[in-house]
Short mmCIF file of C-alpha atoms and ligand atoms in Angstrom, two decimals:
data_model
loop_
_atom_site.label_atom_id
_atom_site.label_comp_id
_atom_site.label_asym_id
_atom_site.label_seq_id
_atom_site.Cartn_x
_atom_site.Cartn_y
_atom_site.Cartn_z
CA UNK V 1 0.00 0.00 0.00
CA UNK V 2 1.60 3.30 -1.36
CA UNK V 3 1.78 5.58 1.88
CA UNK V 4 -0.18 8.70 1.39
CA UNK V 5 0.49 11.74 3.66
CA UNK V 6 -2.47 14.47 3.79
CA UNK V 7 -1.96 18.39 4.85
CA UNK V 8 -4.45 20.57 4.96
CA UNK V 9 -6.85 18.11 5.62
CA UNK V 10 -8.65 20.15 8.36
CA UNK V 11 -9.66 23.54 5.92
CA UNK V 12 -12.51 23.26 4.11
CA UNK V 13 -11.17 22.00 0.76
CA UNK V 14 -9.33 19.66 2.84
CA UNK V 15 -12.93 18.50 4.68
CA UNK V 16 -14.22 18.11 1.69
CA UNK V 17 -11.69 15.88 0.32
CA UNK V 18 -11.46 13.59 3.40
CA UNK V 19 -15.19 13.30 3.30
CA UNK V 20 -15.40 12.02 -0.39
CA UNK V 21 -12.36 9.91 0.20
CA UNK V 22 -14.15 8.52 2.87
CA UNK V 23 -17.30 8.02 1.17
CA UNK V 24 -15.13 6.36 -2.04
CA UNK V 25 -13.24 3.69 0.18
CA UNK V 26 -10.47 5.80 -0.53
CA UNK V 27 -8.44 5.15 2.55
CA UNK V 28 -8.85 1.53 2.87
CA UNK V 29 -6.41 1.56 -0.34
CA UNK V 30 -3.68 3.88 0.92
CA UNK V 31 -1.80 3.98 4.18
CA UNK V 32 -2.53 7.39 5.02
CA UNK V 33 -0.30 9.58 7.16
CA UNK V 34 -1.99 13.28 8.77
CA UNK V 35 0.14 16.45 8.92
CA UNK V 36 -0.84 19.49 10.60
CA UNK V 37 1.23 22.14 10.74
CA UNK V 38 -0.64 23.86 14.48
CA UNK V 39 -1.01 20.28 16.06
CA UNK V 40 1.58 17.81 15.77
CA UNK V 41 0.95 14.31 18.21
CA UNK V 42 -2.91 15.29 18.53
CA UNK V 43 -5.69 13.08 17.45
CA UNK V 44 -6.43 12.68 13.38
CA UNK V 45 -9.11 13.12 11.93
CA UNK V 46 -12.04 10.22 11.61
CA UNK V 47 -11.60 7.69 8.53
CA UNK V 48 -13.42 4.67 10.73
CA UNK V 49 -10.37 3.19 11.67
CA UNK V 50 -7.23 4.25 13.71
CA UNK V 51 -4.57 6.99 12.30
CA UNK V 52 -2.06 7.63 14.83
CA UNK V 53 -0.99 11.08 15.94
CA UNK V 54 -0.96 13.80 13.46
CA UNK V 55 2.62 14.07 12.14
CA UNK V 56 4.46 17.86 11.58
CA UNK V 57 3.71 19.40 8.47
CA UNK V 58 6.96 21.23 8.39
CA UNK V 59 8.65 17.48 9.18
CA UNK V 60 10.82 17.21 6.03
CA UNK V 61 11.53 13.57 6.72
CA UNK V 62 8.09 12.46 7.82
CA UNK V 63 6.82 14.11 4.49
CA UNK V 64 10.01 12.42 2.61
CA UNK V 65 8.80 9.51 3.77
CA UNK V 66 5.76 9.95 2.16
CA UNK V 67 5.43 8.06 -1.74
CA UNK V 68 2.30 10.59 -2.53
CA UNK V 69 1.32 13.94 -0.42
CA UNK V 70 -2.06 15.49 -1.28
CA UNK V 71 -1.77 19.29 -0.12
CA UNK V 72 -4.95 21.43 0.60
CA UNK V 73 -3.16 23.69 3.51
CA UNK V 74 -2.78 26.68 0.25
CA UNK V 75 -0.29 28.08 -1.41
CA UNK V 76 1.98 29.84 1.18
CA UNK V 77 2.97 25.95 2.29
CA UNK V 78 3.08 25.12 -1.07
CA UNK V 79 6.17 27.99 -1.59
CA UNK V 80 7.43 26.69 1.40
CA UNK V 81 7.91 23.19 1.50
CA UNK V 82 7.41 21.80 -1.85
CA UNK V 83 10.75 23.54 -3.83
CA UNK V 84 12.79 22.04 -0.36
CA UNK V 85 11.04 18.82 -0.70
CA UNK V 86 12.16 18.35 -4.80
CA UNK V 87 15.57 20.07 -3.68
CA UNK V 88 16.54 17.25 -1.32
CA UNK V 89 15.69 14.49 -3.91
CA UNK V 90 12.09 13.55 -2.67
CA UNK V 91 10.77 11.90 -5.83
CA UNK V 92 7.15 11.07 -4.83
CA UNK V 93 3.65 13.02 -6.35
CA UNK V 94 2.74 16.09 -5.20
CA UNK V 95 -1.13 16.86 -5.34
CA UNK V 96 -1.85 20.36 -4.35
CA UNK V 97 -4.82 22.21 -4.10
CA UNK V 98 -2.98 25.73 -4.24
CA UNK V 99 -2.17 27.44 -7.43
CA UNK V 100 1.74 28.63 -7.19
CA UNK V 101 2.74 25.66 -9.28
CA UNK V 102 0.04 25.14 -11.80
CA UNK V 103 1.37 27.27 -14.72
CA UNK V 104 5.45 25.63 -13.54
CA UNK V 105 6.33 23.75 -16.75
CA UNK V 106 6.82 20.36 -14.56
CA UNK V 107 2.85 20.43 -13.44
CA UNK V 108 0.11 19.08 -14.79
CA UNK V 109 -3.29 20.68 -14.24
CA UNK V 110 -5.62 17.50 -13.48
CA UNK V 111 -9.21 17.58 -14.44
CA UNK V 112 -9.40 13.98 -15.85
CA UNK V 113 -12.72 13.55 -17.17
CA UNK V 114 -11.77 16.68 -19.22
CA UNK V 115 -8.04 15.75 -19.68
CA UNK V 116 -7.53 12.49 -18.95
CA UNK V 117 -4.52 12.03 -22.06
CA UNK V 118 -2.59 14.97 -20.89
CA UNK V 119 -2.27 13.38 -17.84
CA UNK V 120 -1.18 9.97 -19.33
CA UNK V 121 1.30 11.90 -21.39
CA UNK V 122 2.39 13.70 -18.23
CA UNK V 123 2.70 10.35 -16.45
CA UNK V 124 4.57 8.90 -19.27
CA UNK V 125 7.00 11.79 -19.16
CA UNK V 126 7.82 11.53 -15.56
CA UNK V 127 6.14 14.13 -14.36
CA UNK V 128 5.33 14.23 -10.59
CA UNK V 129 3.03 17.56 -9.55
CA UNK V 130 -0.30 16.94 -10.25
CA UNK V 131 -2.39 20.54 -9.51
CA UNK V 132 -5.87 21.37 -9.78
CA UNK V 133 -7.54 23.60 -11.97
CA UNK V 134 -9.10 27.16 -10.47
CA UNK V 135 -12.46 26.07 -9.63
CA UNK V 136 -14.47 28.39 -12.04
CA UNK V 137 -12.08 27.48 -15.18
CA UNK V 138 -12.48 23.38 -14.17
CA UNK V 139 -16.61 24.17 -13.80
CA UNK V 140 -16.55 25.65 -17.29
CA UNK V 141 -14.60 22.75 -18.99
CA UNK V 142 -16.33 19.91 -16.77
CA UNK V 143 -19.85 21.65 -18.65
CA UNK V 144 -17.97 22.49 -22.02
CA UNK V 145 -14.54 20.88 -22.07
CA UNK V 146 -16.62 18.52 -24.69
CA UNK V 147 -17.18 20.84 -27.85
CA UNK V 148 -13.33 22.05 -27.56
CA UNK V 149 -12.46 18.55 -27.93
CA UNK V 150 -15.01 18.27 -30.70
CA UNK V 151 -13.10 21.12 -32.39
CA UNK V 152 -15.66 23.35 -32.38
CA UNK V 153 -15.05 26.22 -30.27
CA UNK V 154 -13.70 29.87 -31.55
CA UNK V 155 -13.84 31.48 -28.81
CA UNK V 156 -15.85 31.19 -25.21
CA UNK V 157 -16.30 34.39 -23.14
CA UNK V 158 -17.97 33.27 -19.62
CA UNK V 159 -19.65 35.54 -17.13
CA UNK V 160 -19.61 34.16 -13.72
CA UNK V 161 -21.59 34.02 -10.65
CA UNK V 162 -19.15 32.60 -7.65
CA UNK V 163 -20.40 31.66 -4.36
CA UNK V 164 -18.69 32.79 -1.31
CA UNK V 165 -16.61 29.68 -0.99
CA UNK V 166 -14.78 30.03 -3.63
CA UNK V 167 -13.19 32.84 -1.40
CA UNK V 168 -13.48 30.92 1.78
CA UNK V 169 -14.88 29.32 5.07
CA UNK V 170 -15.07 32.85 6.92
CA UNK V 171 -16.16 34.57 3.73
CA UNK V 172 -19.24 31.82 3.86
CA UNK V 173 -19.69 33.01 7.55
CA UNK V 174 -19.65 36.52 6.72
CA UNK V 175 -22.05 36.31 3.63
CA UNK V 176 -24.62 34.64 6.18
CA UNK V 177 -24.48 37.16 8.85
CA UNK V 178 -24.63 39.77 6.59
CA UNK V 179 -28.15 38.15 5.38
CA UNK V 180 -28.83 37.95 8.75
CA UNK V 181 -28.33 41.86 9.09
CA UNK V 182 -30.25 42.55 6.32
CA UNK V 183 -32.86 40.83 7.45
CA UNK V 184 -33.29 42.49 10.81
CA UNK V 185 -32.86 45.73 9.05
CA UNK V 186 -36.47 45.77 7.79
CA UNK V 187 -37.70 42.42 10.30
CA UNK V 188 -40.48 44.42 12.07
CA UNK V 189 -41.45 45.94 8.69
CA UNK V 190 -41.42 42.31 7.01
CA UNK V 191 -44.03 41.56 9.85
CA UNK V 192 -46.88 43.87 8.56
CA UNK V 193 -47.89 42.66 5.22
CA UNK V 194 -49.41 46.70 4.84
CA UNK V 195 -45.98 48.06 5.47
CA UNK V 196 -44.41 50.16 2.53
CA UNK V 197 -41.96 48.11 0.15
CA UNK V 198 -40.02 51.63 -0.06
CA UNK V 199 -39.45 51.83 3.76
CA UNK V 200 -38.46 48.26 3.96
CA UNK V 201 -36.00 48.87 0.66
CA UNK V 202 -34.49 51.80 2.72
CA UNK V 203 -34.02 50.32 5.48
CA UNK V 204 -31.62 47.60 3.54
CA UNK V 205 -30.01 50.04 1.67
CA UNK V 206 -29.13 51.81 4.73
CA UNK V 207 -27.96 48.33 6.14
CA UNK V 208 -25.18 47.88 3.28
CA UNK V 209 -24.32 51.44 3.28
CA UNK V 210 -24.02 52.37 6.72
CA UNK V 211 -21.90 49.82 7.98
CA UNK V 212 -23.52 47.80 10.20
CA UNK V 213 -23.24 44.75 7.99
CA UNK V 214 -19.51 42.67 9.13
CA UNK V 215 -17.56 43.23 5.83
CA UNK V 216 -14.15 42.25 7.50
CA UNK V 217 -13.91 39.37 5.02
CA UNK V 218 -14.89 40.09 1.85
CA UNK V 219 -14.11 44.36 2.68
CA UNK V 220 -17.92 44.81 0.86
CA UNK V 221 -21.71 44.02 1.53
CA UNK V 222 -22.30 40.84 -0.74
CA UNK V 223 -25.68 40.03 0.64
CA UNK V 224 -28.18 42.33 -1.16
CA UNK V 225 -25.69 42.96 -3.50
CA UNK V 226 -22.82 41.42 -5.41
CA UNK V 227 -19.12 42.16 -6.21
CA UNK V 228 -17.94 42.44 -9.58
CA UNK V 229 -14.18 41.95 -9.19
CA UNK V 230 -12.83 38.37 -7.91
CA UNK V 231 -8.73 38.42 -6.73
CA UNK V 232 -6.11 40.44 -7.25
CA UNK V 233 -5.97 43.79 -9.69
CA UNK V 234 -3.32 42.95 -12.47
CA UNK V 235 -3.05 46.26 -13.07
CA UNK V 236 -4.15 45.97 -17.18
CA UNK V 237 -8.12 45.69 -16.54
CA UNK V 238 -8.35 41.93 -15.48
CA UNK V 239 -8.76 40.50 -12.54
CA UNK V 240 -6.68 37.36 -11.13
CA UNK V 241 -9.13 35.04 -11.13
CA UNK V 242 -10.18 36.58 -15.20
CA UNK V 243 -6.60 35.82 -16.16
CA UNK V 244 -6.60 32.27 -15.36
CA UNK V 245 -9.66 31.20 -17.64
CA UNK V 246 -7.45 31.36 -20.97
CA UNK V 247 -4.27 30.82 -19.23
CA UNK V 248 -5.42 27.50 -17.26
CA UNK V 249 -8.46 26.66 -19.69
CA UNK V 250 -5.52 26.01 -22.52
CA UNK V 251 -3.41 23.99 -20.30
CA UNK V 252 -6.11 22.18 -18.77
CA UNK V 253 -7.36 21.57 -22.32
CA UNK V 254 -3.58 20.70 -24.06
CA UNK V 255 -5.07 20.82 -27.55
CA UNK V 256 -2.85 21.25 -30.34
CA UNK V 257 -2.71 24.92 -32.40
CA UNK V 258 -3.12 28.45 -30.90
CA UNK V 259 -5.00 28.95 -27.10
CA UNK V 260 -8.67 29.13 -28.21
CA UNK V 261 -9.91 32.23 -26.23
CA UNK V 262 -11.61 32.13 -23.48
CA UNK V 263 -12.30 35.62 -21.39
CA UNK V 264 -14.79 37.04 -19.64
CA UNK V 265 -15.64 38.65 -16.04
CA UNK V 266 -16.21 36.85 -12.79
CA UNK V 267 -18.42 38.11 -10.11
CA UNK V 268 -18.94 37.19 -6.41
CA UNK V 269 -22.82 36.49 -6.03
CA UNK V 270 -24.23 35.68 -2.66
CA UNK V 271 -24.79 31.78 -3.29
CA UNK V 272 -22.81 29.56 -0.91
CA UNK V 273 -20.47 26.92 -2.85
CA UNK V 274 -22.01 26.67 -6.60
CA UNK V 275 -20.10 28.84 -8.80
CA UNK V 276 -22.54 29.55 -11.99
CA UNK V 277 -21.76 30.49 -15.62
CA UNK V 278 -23.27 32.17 -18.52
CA UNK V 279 -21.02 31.54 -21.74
CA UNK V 280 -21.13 32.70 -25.21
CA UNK V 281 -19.75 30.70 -27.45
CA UNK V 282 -18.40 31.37 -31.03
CA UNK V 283 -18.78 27.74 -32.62
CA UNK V 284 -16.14 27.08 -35.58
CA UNK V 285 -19.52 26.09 -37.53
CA UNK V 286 -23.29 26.73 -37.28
CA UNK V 287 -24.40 23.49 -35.03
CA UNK V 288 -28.19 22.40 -34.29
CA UNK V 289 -28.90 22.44 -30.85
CA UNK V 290 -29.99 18.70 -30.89
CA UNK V 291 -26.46 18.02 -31.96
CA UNK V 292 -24.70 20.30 -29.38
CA UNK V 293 -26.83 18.63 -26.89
CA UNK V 294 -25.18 15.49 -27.81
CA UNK V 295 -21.99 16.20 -27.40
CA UNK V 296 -22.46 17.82 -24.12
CA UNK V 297 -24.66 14.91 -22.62
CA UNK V 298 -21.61 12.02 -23.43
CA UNK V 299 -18.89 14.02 -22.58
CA UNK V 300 -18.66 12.31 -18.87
CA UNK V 301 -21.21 10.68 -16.34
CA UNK V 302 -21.54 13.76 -13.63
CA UNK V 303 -23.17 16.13 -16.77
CA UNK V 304 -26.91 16.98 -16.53
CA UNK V 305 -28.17 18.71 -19.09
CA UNK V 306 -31.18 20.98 -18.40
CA UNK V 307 -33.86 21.67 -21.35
CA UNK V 308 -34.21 25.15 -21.75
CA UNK V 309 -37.75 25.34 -20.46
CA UNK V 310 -38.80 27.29 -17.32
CA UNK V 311 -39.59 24.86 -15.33
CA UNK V 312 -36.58 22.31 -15.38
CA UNK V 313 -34.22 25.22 -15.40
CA UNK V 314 -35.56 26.91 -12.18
CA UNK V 315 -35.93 23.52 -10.65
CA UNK V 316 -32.29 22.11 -11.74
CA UNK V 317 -30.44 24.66 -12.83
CA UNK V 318 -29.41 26.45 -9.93
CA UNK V 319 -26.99 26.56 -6.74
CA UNK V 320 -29.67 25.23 -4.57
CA UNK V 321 -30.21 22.21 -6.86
CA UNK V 322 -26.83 21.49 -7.50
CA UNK V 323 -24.88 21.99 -4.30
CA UNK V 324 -23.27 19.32 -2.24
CA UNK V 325 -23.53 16.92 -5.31
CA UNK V 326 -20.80 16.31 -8.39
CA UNK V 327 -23.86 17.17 -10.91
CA UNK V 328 -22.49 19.32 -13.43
CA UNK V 329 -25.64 21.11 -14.52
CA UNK V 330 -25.75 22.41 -18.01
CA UNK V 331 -28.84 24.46 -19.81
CA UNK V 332 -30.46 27.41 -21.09
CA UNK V 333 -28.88 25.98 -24.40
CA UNK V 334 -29.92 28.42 -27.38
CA UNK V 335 -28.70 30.21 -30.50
CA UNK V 336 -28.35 33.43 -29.95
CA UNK V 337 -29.68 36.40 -32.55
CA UNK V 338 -26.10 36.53 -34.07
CA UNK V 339 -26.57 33.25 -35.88
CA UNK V 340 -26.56 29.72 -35.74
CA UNK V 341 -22.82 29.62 -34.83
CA UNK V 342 -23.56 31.24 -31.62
CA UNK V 343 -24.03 29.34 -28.75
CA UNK V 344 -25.41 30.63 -25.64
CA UNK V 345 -25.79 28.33 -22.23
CA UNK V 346 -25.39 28.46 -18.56
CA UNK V 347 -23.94 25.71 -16.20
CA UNK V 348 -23.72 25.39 -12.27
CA UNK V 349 -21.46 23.38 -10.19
CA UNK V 350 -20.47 22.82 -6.96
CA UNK V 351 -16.78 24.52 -6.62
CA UNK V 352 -15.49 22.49 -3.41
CA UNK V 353 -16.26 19.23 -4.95
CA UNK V 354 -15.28 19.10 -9.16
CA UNK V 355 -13.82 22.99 -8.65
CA UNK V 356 -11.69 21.67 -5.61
CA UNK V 357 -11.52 18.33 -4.29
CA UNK V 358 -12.53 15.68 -6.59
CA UNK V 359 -10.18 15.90 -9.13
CA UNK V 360 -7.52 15.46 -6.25
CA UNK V 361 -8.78 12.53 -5.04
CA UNK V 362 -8.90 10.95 -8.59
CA UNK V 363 -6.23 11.83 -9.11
CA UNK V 364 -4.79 9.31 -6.09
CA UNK V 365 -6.63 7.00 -7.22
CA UNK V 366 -5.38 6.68 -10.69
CA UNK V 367 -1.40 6.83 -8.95
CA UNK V 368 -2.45 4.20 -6.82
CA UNK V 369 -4.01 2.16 -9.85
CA UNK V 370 -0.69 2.09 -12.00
N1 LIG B 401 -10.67 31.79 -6.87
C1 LIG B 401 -11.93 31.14 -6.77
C2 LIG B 401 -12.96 32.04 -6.17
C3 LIG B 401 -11.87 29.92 -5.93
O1 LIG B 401 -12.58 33.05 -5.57
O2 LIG B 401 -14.14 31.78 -6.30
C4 LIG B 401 -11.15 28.73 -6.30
O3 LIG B 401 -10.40 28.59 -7.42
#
């Protein structure tokens, strides 16, 4: 049994991840070893059967001694520990959440139902840091990763929705008790069905302006409202989390010719962990729907397309439908008026699970199947 050493395991990708291993038999393949970098020799975590104390995560030769380490602890460990690891000859796979190495010429972005050969060819070619996508860039190619493959894809812009977890557990917190202060706001108002929409409106809009919502996460009311810029400035119009749809779509994707682009804005919406997307997409050739739909509905077992009808859509195409499950839901599939080579469609999916943890774990699983 290849020994398997987890960090990170206790954040909320790193929940995640332990829960689905859990629920996939995961652990009763590997012989798993838990880091923590605040509480070496306490208790681990619960996998239904006896761990041992938690190891140091800063433990170079406890790690060493590791054949595959799965990191979810984020990208300040990752700078930290994985160029010292490499530089004192540890050979094993790294799988990181974290995105410092992603775009390092030795990683391979992993998103396997999407990109399954270019990690074959990676594995081929020795390669040994297996990374995961952003989560909004491996939610737009788990819905569409099917029709670039097919060849028939220009050009994609996408225009997202992102929950608050994409940003974080306390940013999840905040978003709540921000509802929660909106809510009270106008609460005695709410109670009188004859009170004045306009009063209770004010009263909200004072609420976000004013202050009294916590904003010491996300710096901005979200509830009520939404926030239009995701990451870091760049400085040249984009934002960070903009930059990496072309940038890590392309690698994700590895198809031969020029990067196909893909651009677009991302905004922070106050749903919890689905990120959502509205795409245009420039098709190389006018395509019937019917068709389209077919290439979407084979591309891998977790898609669910929608029909673009009222009723399905508002049932099944939503966060609320969709979250806590690997459904990638895909619909509102039309033309739009530009012509029959222009694709509109909207997909949701659950960002800790396909835009986070799953492809990790699969990842494991197809190291510890060779
Ligand atoms: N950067 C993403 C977000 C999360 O803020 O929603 C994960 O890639």
């Amino acid at each position: 049994m290849r020994r398997v050493g987890l960090i990170g395991w206790r954040g909320m990708v790193g929940s995640v991840l332990v829960e689905r291993m859990r629920a996939e038999g995961d652990f009763a393949l590997i012989e798993p070893r838990f880091f923590s970098t605040s509480q070496p020799g306490a208790a681990g975590p619960d996998i239904g059967r006896a761990t041992g104390p938690l190891f140091d995560a800063e433990d170079f030769v406890a790690l060493a001694a590791c054949e595959i380490l799965i990191s979810c602890q984020g990208g300040d460990y990752t700078d930290a520990v994985h160029p010292k690891l490499r530089a004192a000859g540890w050979r094993g796979h790294w799988i990181d959440a974290a995105s410092p190495l992603r775009m390092k010429d030795d990683s391979v972005i992993i998103l396997d139902p999407v990109n399954r050969p270019v990690i074959e060819a990676g594995l081929a070619a020795g390669r040994r840091d297996w990374i995961g996508g952003n989560c909004t860039v491996s939610l737009m190619l788990m819905a569409f990763g099917s029709l670039f493959h097919a060849g028939l894809v220009e050009w994609v812009t996408t225009m997202s929705y992102q929950a608050a977890s994409g940003a974080g557990a306390q940013q999840m917190r905040e978003l709540l008790q921000q509802m929660g202060v909106l809510h009270g706001a106008a609460a005695d108002l709410l109670l009188d069905p004859a009170s004045a929409i306009l009063d209770i409106d004010r009263r909200a809009t004072a609420a976000m302006r004013d202050g009294s919502m916590s904003a010491e996460h996300f710096g901005y009311p979200l509830a009520g409202s939404l926030l239009p810029w995701i990451d870091r400035d760049l400085g040249n119009g984009y934002s960070r989390e903009e930059f990496k749809a072309g940038s890590e779509g392309n690698r994700i994707l590895g198809l031969p010719g020029p990067p196909v682009p893909i651009d677009g804005l991302c905004v922070r919406v106050g749903a919890m962990r689905c990120h959502s997307q509205a795409v245009t997409i420039k098709l190389t050739r006018a395509l019937p729907l019917a068709e389209v739909g077919e290439i979407l509905v084979h591309a891998h077992p977790w898609i669910r397309v929608v029909p673009n009808e009222r009723t399905a859509t508002l049932a099944r195409l939503t966060p609320t439908a969709v979250t806590g499950t690997l459904d990638i839901a895909v619909g509102r599939i039309r033309h739009l008026a530009m012509g029959g080579d222009y694709l509109t469609a909207f997909t949701v999916g659950d960002q800790l699970l396909w835009g986070a943890a799953e492809p990790l774990r699969r990842m494991l699983r197809l190291l510890i199947g060779r």
